[in-house]
PDB file of C-alpha atoms in Angstrom:
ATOM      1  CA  UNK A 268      17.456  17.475  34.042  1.00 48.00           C
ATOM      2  CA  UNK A 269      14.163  18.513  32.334  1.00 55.00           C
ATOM      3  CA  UNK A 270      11.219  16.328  32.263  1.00 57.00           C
ATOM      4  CA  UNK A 271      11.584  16.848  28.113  1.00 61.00           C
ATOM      5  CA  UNK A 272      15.643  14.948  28.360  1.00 73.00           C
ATOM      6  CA  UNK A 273      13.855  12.021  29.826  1.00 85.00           C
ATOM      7  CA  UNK A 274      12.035  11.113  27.215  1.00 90.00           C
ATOM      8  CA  UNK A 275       8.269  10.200  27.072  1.00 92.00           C
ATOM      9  CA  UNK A 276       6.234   9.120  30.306  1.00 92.00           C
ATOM     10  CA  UNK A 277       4.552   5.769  29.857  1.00 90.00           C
ATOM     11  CA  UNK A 278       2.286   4.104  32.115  1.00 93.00           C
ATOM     12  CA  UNK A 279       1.836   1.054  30.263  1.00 93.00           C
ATOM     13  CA  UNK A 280      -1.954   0.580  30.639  1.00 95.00           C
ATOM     14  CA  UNK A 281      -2.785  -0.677  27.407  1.00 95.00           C
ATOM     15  CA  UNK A 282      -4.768  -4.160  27.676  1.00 96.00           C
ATOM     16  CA  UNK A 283      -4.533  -6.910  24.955  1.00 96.00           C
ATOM     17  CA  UNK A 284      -7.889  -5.985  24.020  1.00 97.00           C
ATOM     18  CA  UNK A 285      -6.930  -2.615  23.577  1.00 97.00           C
ATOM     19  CA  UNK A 286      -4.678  -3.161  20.894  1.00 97.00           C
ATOM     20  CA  UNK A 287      -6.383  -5.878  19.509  1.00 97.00           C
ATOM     21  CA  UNK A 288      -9.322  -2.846  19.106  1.00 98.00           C
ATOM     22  CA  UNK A 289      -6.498  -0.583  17.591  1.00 98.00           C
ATOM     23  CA  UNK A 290      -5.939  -3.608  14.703  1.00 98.00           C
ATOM     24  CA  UNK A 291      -9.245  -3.793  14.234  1.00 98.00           C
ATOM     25  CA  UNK A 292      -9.969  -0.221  13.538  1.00 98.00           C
ATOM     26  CA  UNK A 293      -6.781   0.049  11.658  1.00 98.00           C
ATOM     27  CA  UNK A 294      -7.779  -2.349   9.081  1.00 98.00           C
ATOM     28  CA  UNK A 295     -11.153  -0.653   9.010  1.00 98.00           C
ATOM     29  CA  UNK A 296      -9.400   2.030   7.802  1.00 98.00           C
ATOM     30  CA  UNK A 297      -6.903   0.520   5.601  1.00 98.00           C
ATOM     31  CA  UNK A 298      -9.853  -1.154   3.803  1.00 98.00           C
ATOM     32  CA  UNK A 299     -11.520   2.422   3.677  1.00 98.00           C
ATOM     33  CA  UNK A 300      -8.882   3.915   1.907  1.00 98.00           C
ATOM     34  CA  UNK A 301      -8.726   1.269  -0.300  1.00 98.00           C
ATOM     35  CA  UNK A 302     -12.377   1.855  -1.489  1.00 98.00           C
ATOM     36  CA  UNK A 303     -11.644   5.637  -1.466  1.00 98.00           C
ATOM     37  CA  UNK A 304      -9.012   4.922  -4.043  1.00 98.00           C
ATOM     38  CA  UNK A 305     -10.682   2.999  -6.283  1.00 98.00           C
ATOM     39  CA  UNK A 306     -13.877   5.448  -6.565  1.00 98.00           C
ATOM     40  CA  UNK A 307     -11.500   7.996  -7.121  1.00 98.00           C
ATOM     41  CA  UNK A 308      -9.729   6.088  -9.907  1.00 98.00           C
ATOM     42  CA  UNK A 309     -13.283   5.434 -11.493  1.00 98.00           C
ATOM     43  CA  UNK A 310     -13.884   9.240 -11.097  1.00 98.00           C
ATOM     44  CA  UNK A 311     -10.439  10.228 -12.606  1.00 98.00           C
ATOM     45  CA  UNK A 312      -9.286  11.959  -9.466  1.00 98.00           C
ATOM     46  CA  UNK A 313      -5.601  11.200  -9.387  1.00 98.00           C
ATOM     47  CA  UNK A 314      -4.962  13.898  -5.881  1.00 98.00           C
ATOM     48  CA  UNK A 315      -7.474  11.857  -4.168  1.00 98.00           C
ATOM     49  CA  UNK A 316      -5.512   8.369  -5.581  1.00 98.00           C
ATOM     50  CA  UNK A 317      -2.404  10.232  -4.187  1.00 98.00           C
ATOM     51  CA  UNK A 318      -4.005  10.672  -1.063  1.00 98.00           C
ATOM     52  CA  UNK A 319      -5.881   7.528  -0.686  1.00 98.00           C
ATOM     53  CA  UNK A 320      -2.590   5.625  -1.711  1.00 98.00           C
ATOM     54  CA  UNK A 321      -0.369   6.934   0.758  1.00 98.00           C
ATOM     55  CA  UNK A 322      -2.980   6.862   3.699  1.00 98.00           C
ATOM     56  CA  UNK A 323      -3.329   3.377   3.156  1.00 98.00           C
ATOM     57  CA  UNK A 324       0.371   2.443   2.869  1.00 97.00           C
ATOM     58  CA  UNK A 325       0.763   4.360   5.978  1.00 97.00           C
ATOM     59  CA  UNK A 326      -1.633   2.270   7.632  1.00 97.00           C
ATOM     60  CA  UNK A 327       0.036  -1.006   6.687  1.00 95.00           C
ATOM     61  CA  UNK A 328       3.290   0.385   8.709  1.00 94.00           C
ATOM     62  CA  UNK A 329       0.340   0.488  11.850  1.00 96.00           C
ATOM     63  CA  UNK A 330      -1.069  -2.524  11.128  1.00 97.00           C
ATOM     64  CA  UNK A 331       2.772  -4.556  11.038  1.00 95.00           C
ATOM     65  CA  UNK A 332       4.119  -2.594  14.457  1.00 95.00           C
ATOM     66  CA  UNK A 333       0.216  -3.564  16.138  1.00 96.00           C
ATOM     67  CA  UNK A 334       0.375  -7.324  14.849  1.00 96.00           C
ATOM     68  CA  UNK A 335       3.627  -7.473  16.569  1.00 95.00           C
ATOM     69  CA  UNK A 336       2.788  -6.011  19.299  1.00 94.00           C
ATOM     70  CA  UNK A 337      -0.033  -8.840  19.758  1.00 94.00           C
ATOM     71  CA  UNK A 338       2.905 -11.204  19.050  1.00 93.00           C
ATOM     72  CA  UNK A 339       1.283 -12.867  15.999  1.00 93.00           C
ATOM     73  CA  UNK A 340       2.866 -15.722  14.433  1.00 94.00           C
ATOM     74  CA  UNK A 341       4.870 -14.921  11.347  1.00 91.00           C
ATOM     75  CA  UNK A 342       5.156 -10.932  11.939  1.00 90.00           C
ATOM     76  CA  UNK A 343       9.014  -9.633  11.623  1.00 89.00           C
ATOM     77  CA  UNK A 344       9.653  -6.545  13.875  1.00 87.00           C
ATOM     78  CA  UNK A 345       8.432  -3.402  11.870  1.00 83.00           C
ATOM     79  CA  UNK A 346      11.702  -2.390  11.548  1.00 83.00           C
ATOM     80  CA  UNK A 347      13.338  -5.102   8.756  1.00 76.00           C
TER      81      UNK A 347
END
């Protein structure tokens, strides 16, 4: 059996605080795209809404799966 049929190696050495620094640069983000969008509403640039949009819809899927990860009160797996 190949190293590739046994799937990924992990070494689970992620802290708390790591993740808790991935949420927090995740929303950073999310909030960045959010601005992006608007100035490019205001400008009329609807590829750069398009782009802005999705980016930051992708980011809420990041933001769910990290919040729980952390185990935060409230969160439903990413999944449902």
């Amino acid at each position: 059996m190949s190293s590739a049929d046994e799937g990924p190696h992990r070494t689970y050495e992620r802290t708390w605080a790591d993740i808790e620094t991935m949420l927090e640069a995740a929303e950073s983000k999310q909030d960045e795209w959010k601005d992006w969008f608007e100035r490019c509403r205001e400008a009329g640039d609807r590829d750069g809404m398009k782009d802005a949009a999705r980016n930051h819809k992708a980011l809420e899927g990041v933001i769910k799966t990290l919040r729980w990860t952390l185990g935060e009160v409230g969160v439903s797996s990413p999944l449902t």
